[in-house]
CSV table of C-alpha atoms in Angstrom, one decimal:
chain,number,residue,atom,x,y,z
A,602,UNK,CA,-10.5,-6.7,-54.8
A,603,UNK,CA,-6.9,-5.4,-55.1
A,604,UNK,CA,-4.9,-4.9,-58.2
A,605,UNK,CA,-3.1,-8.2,-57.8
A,606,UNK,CA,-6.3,-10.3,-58.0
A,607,UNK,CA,-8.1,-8.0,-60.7
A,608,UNK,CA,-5.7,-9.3,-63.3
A,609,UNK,CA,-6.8,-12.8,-62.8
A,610,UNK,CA,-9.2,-13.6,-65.4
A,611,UNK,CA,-10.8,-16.6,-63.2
A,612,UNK,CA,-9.3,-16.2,-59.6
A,613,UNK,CA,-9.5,-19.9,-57.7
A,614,UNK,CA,-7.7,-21.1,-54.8
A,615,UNK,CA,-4.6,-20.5,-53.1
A,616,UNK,CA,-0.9,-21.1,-53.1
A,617,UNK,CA,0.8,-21.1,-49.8
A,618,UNK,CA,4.3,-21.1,-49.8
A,619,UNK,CA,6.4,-20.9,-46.8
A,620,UNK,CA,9.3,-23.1,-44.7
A,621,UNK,CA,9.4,-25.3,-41.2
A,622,UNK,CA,11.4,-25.7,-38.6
A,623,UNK,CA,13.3,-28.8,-37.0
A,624,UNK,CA,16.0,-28.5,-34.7
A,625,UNK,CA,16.8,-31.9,-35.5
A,626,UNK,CA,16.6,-32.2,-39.1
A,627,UNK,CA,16.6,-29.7,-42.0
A,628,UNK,CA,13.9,-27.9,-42.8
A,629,UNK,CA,14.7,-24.7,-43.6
A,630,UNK,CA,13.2,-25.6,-47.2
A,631,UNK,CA,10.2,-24.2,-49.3
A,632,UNK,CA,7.0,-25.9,-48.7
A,633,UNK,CA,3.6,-25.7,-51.3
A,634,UNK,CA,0.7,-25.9,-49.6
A,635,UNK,CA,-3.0,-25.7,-51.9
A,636,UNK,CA,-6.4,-24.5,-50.3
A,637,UNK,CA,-8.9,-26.6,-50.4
A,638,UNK,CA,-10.9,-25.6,-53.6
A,639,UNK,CA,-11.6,-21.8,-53.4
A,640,UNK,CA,-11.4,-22.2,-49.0
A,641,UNK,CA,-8.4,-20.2,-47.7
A,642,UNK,CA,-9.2,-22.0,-44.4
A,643,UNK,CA,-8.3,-24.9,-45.6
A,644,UNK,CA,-4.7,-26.5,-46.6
A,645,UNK,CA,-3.3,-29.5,-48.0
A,646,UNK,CA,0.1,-29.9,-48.2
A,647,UNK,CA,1.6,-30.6,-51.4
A,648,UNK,CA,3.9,-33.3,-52.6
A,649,UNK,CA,3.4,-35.5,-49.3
A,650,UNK,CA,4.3,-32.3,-47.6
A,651,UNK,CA,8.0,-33.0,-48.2
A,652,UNK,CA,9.8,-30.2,-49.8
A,653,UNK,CA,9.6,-28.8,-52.9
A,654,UNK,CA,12.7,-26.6,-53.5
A,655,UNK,CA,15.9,-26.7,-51.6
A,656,UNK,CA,18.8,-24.4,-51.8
A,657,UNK,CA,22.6,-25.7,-52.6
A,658,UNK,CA,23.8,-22.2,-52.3
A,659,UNK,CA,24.6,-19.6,-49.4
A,660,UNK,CA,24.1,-21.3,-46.1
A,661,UNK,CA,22.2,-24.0,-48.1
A,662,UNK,CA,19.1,-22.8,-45.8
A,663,UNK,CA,16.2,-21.0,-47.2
A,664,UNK,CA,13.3,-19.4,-45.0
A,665,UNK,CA,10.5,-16.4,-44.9
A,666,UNK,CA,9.6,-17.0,-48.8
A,667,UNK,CA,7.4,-15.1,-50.7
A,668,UNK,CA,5.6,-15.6,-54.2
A,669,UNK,CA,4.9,-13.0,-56.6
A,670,UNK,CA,3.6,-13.2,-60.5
A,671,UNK,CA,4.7,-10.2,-63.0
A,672,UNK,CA,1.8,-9.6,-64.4
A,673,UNK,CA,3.2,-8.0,-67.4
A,674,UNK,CA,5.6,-11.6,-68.7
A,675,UNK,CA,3.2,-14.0,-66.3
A,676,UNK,CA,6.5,-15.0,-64.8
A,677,UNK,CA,6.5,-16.5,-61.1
A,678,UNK,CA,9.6,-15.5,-58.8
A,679,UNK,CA,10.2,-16.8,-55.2
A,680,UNK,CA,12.2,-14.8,-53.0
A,681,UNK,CA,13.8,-15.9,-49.7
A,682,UNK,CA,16.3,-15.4,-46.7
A,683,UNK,CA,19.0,-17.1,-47.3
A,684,UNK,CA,19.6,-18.6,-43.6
A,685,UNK,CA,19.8,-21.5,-42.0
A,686,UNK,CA,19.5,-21.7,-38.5
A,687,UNK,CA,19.4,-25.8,-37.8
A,688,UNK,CA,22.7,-27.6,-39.2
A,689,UNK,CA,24.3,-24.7,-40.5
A,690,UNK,CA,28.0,-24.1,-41.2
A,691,UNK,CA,30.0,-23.2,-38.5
A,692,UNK,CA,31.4,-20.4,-40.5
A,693,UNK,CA,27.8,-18.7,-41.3
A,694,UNK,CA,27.2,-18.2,-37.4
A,695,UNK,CA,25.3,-19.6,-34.6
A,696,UNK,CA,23.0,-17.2,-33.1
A,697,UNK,CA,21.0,-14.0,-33.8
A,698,UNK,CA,23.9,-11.3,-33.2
A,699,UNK,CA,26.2,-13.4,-36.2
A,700,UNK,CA,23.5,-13.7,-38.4
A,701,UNK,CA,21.9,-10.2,-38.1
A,702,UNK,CA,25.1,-8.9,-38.2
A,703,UNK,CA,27.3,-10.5,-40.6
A,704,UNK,CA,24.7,-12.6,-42.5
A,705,UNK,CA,24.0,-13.1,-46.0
A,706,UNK,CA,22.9,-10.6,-47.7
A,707,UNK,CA,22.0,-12.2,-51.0
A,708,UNK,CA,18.2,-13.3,-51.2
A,709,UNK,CA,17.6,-16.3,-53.0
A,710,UNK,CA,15.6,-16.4,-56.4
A,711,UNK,CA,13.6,-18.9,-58.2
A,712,UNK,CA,11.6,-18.6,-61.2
A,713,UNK,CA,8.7,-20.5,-63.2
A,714,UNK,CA,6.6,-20.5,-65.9
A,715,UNK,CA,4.1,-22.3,-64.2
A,716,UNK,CA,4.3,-22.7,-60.8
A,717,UNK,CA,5.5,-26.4,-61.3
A,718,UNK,CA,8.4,-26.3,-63.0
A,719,UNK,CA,11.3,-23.9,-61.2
A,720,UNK,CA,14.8,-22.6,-62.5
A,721,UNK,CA,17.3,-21.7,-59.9
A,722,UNK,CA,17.8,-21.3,-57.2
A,723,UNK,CA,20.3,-18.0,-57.4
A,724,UNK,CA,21.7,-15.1,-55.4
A,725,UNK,CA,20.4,-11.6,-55.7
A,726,UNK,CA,22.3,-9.5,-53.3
A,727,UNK,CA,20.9,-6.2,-52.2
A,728,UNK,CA,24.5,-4.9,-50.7
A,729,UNK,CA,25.5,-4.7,-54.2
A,730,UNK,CA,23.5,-2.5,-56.3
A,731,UNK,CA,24.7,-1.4,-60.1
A,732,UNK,CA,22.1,1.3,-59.9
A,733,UNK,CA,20.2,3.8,-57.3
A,734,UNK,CA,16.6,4.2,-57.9
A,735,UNK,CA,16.0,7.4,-59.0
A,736,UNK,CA,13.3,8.4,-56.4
A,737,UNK,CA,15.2,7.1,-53.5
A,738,UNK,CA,17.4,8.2,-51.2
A,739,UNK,CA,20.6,7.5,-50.3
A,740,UNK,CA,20.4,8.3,-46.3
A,741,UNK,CA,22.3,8.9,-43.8
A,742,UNK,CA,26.3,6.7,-43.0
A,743,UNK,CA,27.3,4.3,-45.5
A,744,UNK,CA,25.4,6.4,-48.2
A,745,UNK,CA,26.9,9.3,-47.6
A,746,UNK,CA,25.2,12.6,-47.2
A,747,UNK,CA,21.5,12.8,-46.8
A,748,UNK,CA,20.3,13.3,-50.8
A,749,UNK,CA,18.2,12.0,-52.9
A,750,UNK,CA,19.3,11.4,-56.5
A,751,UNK,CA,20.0,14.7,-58.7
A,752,UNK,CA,18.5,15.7,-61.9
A,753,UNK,CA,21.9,14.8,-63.3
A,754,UNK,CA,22.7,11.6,-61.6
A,755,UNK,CA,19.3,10.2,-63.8
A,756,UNK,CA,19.5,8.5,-66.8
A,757,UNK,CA,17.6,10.0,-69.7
A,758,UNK,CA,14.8,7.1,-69.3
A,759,UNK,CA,14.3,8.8,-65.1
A,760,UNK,CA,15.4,5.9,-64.0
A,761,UNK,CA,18.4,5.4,-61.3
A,762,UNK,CA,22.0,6.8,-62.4
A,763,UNK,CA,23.7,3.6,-62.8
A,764,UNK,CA,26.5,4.8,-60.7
A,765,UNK,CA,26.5,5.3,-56.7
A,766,UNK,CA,27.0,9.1,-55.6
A,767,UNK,CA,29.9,11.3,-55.3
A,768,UNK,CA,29.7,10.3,-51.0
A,769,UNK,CA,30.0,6.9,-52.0
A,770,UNK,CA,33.9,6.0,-52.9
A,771,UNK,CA,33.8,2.2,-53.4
A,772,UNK,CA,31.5,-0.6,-55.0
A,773,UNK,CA,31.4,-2.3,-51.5
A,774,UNK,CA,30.2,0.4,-50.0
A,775,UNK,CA,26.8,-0.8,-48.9
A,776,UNK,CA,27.6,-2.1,-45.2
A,777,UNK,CA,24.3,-4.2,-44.5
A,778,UNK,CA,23.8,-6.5,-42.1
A,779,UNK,CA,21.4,-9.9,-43.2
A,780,UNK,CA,18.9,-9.1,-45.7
A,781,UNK,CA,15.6,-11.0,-44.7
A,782,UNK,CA,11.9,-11.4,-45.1
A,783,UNK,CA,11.5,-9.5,-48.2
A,784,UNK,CA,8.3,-9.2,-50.5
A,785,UNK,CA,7.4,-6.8,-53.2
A,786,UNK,CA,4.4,-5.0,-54.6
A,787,UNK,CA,4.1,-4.6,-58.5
A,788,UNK,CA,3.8,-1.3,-59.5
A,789,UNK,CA,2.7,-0.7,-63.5
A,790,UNK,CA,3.6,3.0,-63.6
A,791,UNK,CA,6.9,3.0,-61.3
A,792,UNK,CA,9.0,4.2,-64.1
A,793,UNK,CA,8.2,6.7,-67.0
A,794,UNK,CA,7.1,6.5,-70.1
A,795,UNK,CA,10.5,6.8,-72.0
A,796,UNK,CA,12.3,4.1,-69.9
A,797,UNK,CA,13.2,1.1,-72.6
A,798,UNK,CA,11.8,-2.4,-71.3
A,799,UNK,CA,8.1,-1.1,-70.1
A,800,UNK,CA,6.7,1.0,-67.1
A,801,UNK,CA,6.3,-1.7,-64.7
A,802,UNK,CA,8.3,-3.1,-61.6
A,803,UNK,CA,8.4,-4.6,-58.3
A,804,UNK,CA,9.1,-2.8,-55.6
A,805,UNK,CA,10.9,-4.6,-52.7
A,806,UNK,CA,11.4,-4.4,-49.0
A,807,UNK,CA,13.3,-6.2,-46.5
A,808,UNK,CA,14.8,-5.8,-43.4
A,809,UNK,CA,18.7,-5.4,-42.6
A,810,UNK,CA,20.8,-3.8,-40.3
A,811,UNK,CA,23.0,-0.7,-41.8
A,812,UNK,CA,26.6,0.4,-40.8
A,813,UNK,CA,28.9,3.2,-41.7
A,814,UNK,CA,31.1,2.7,-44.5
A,815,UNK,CA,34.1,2.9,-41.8
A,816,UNK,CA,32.8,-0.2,-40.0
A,817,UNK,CA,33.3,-3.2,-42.2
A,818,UNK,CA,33.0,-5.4,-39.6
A,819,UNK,CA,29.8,-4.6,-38.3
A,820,UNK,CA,30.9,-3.6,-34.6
A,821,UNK,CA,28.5,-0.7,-34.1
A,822,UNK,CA,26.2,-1.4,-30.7
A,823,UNK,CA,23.9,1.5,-31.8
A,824,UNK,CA,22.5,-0.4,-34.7
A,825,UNK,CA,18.8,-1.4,-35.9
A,826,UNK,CA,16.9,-3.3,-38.0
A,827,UNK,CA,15.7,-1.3,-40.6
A,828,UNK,CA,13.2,-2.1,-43.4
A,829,UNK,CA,15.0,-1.0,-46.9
A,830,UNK,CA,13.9,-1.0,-50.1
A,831,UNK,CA,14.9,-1.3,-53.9
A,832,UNK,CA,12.8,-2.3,-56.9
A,833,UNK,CA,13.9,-4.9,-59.9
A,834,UNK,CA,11.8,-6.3,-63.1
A,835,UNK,CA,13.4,-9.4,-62.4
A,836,UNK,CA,15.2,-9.9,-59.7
A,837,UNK,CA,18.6,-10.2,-61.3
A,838,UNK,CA,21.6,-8.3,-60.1
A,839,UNK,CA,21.2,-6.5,-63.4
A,840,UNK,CA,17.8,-5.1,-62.9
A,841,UNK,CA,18.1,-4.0,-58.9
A,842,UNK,CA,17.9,-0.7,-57.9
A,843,UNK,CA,18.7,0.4,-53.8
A,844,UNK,CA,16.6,3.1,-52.9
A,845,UNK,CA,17.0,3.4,-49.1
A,846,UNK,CA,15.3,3.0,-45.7
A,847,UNK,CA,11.7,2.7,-46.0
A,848,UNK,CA,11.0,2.3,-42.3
A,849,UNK,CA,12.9,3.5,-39.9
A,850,UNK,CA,11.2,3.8,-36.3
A,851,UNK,CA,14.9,4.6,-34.2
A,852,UNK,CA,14.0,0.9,-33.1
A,853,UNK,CA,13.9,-3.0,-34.6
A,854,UNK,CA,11.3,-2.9,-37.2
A,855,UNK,CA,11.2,-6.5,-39.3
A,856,UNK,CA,9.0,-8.6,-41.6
A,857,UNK,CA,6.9,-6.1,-43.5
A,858,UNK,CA,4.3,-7.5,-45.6
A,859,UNK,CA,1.4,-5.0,-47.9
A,860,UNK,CA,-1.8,-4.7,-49.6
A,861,UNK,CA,-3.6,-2.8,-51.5
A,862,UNK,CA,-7.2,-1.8,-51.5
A,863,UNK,CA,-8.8,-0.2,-54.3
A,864,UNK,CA,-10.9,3.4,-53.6
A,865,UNK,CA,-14.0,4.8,-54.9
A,866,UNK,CA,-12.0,7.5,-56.6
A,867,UNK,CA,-9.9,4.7,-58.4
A,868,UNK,CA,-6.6,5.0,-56.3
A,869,UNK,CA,-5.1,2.5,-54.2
A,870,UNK,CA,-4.9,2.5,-50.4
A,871,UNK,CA,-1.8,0.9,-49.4
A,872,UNK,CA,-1.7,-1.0,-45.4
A,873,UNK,CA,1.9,-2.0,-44.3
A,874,UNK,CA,2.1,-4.6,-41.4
A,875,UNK,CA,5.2,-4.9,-39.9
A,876,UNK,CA,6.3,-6.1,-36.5
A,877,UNK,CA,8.0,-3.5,-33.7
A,878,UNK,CA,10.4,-5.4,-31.3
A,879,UNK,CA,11.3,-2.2,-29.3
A,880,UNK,CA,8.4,-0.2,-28.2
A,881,UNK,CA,5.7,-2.8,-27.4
A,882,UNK,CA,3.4,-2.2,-30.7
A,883,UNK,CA,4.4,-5.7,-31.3
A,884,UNK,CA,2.7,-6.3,-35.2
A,885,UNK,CA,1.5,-3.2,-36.6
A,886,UNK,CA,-0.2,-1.6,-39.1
A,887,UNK,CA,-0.4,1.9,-40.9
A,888,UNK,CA,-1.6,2.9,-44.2
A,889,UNK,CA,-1.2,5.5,-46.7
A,890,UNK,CA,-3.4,6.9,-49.7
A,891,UNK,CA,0.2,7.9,-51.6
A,892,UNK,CA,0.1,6.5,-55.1
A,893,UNK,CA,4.4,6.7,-54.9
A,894,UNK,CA,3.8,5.0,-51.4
A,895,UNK,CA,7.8,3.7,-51.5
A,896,UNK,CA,8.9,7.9,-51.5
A,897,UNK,CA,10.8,9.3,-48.4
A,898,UNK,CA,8.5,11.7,-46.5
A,899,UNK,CA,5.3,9.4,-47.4
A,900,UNK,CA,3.0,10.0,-44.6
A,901,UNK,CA,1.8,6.9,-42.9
A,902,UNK,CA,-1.2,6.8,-40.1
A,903,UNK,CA,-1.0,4.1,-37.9
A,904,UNK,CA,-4.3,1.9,-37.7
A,905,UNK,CA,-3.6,-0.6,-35.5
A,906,UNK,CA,-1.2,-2.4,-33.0
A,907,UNK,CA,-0.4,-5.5,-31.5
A,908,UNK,CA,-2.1,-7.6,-33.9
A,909,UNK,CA,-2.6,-11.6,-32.7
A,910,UNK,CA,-1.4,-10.8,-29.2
A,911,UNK,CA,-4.6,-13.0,-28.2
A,912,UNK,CA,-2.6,-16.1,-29.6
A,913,UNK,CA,0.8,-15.5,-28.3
A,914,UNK,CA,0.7,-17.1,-25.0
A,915,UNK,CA,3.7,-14.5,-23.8
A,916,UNK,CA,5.9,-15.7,-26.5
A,917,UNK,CA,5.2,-13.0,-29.2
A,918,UNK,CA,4.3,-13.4,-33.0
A,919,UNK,CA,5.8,-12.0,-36.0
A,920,UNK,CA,6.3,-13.1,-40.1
A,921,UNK,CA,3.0,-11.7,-40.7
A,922,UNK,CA,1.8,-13.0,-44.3
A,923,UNK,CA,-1.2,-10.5,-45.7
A,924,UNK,CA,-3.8,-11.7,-49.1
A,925,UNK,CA,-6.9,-10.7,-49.9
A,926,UNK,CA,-10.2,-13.1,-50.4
A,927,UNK,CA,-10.7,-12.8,-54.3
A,928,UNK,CA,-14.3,-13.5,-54.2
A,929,UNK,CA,-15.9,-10.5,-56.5
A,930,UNK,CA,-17.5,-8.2,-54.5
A,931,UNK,CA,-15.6,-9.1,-51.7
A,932,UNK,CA,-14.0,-7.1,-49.0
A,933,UNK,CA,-12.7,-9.6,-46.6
A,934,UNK,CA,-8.8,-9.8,-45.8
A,935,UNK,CA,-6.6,-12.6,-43.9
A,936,UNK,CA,-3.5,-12.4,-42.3
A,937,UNK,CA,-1.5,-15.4,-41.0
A,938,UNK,CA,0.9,-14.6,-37.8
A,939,UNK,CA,4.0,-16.7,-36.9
A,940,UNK,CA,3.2,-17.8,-33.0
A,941,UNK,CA,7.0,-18.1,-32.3
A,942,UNK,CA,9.0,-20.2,-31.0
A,943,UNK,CA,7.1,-23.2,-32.8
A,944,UNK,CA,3.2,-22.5,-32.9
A,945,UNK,CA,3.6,-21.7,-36.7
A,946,UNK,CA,1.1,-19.8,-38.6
A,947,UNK,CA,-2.3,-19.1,-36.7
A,948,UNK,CA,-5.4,-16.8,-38.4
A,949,UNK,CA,-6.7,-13.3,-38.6
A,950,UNK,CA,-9.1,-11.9,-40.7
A,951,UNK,CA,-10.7,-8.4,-41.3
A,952,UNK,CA,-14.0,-7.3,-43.0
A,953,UNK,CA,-12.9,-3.8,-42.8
A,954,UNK,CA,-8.9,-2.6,-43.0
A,955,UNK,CA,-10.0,0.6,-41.7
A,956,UNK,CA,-11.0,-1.5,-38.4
A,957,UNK,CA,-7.8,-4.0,-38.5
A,958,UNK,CA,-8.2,-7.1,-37.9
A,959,UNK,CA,-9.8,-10.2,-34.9
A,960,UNK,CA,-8.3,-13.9,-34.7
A,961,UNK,CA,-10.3,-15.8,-37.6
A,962,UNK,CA,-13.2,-17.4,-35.9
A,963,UNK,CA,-12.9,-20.7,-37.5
A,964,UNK,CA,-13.2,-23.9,-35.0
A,965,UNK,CA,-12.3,-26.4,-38.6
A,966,UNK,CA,-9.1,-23.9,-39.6
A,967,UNK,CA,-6.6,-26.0,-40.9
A,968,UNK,CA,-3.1,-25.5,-41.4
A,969,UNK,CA,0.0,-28.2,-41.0
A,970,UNK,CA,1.5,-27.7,-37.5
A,971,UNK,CA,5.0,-25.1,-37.4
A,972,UNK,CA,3.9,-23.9,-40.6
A,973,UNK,CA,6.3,-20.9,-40.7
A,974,UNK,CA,6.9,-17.6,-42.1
A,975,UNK,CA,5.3,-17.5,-46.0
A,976,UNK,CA,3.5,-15.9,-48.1
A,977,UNK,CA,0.4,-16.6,-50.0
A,978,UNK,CA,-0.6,-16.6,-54.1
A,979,UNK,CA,-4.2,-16.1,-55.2
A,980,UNK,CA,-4.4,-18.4,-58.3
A,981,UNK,CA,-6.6,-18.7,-61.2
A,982,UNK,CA,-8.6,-22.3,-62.2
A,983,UNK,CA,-6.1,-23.5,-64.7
A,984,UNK,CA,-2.8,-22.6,-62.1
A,985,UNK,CA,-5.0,-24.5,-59.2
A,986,UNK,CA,-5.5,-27.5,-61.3
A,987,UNK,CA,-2.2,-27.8,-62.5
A,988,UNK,CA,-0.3,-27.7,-59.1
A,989,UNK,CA,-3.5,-30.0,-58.0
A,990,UNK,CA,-2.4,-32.6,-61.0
A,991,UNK,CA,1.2,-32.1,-60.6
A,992,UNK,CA,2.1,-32.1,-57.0
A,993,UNK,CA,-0.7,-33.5,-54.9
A,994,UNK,CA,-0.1,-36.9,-53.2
């Protein structure tokens, strides 16, 4: 059981949230889908599976979503790309290069109550943080020098110093390419015990592409994708912190998604899946015993590679979506890979992290076809029912 699920006083079923794909229509919208009962093998797509939430801002496209709860105000916050590859605007691109490289780099926020009811959607953009965190990093190019924050740059709560560093000369300094595919893990103790507001917050990742300060438009060749990293209570431009680069292989590293596995000794072990497109790992995954796992300098050991290469036919897979089976007692993991171009979502599952993971042997799996990158909620009885009661058709 990981600390997500252990704060669920009655964990039952599933929440899969997630987007499609149509060349010919639009798509590129968030999608519900409910296990059936307490069966992640199972899914029924909710509302008719027509869309549940669309996006009127940014490119009006929304894809890669992930779900999250704060367990501390039982708040739920989805958190997408903001792209849209099918019927765009001409002005927003028209193939990878443009959108990797002059994308969007707002994400876009809902939040609920309840899982039913959703306010938003609205921008949060990572380019333009008020704060650093204060165990981050500012790197290397656009954030000048290769620091982390200084004693005196923190605010008298530790947290980040509410103003960028003396290397960094203007508020636009944060040259990033498309922010994409980002999820979080709640941490409770992430800041200390004098910050105002409680000791809890996400910590997010995502990928994007990062430039010198002197390039504004993004012409560098000897760029990469990058996985970053920031953390937020909220997800409001107030909140957001930038911390840095949180993986940075020298290659393209994208679509990072984490767990957590509690240890006899009560820590957490932490397992980051992320897919290489540079150096043939394809998905990977390492892990770390860290309890500040997000730190520069965290040593990572790698546990496995190429992860669902039995499914991908020569095409390749990515959008990896990790949750844990909430059973008590239990120690069984699943992981959904994106078959890509169209495939959509197809199984893993592991009884054993340390051994990573086999294809799900499950001849009845079922999962709407082109299913696409997601993420998945574990839910309690009450939460089930009321999607169940609110959205089933």
């Amino acid at each position: 059981m990981t600390e997500d699920t252990a704060v669920l006083g009655d964990p039952y079923g599933y929440l899969l949230v997630h987007f499609r794909e149509d060349p010919d229509g639009y798509a590129e919208r968030i999608y519900f889908d409910l296990s059936r009962g307490d069966d992640p093998t199972h899914w029924i797509p909710l509302n008719g599976g027509e869309p549940i939430l669309t996006s009127g801002i940014g490119t009006t496209g929304v894809r890669d979503p992930h779900v999250i709860r704060n367990p501390e105000t039982s708040k739920y916050y989805i958190i997408a790309t903001d792209l849209r590859v099918f019927g765009g605007r001409p002005e927003d691109g028209a193939n990878w290069y443009d959108w990797s490289h002059h994308g969007s780099t707002s994400l876009i926020i809902w939040e609920s109550d309840d899982l039913v009811h959703w306010r938003g959607p609205r921008p949060l953009d990572v380019s333009r943080p008020l704060r650093y965190a204060a165990e981050g990093e500012y790197g290397r190019g656009c954030f000048g020098g290769n620091g982390s924050v200084d004693a005196d740059d923190r605010r008298d709560d530790g947290s980040g110093n509410g103003r960028k560093s003396a290397d960094v000369a203007t508020s636009d300094c944060l040259e990033l390419g498309m922010a994409w595919a980002c999820e979080c893990l709640w941490v409770p103790d992430y800041y200390p015990e004098t910050h105002a507001g409680g000791r809890g917050a996400f910590v997010m990742y995502w990928s994007s592409k990062i430039f010198d300060p002197d390039d504004p438009e993004h012409r560098a060749e000897d760029v990469h994708d990058t996985v970053l990293w920031g953390a937020t209570t909220d997800f409001t431009q107030d909140t957001f912190e930038f911390g840095g680069r949180f993986i940075d292989t020298g290659g393209d590293s994208i679509d990072t998604t984490m767990i957590q596995r509690a240890q006899p000794n009560g820590g957490l072990r932490t397992y980051r899946i992320t897919k290489d497109n540079t150096f043939g790992r394809g998905i990977w995954m390492d892990a770390t015993d860290a309890r500040r796992w997000w730190r520069p300098g965290t040593a990572w050991r790698t546990v496995q590679t190429n992860i669902g290469d039995n499914y991908d036919a020569g095409n390749g897979e990515e959008g990896p979506a990790v949750f844990a089976d909430h059973t008590m007692g239990s120690d069984r993991w699943y992981l959904l890979v994106d078959v890509i171009p169209s495939t959509g979502y197809r199984p893993m599952v592991s009884d054993d992290l340390e051994q990573g993971w086999k294809p799900l042997d499950a001849a009845d799996f079922s999962l709407s076809a082109h299913t696409k990158h997601g993420g998945v909620l574990s839910l309690d009885r009450s939460s089930y029912e009321r999607l169940r009661a609110a959205l089933w058709r």
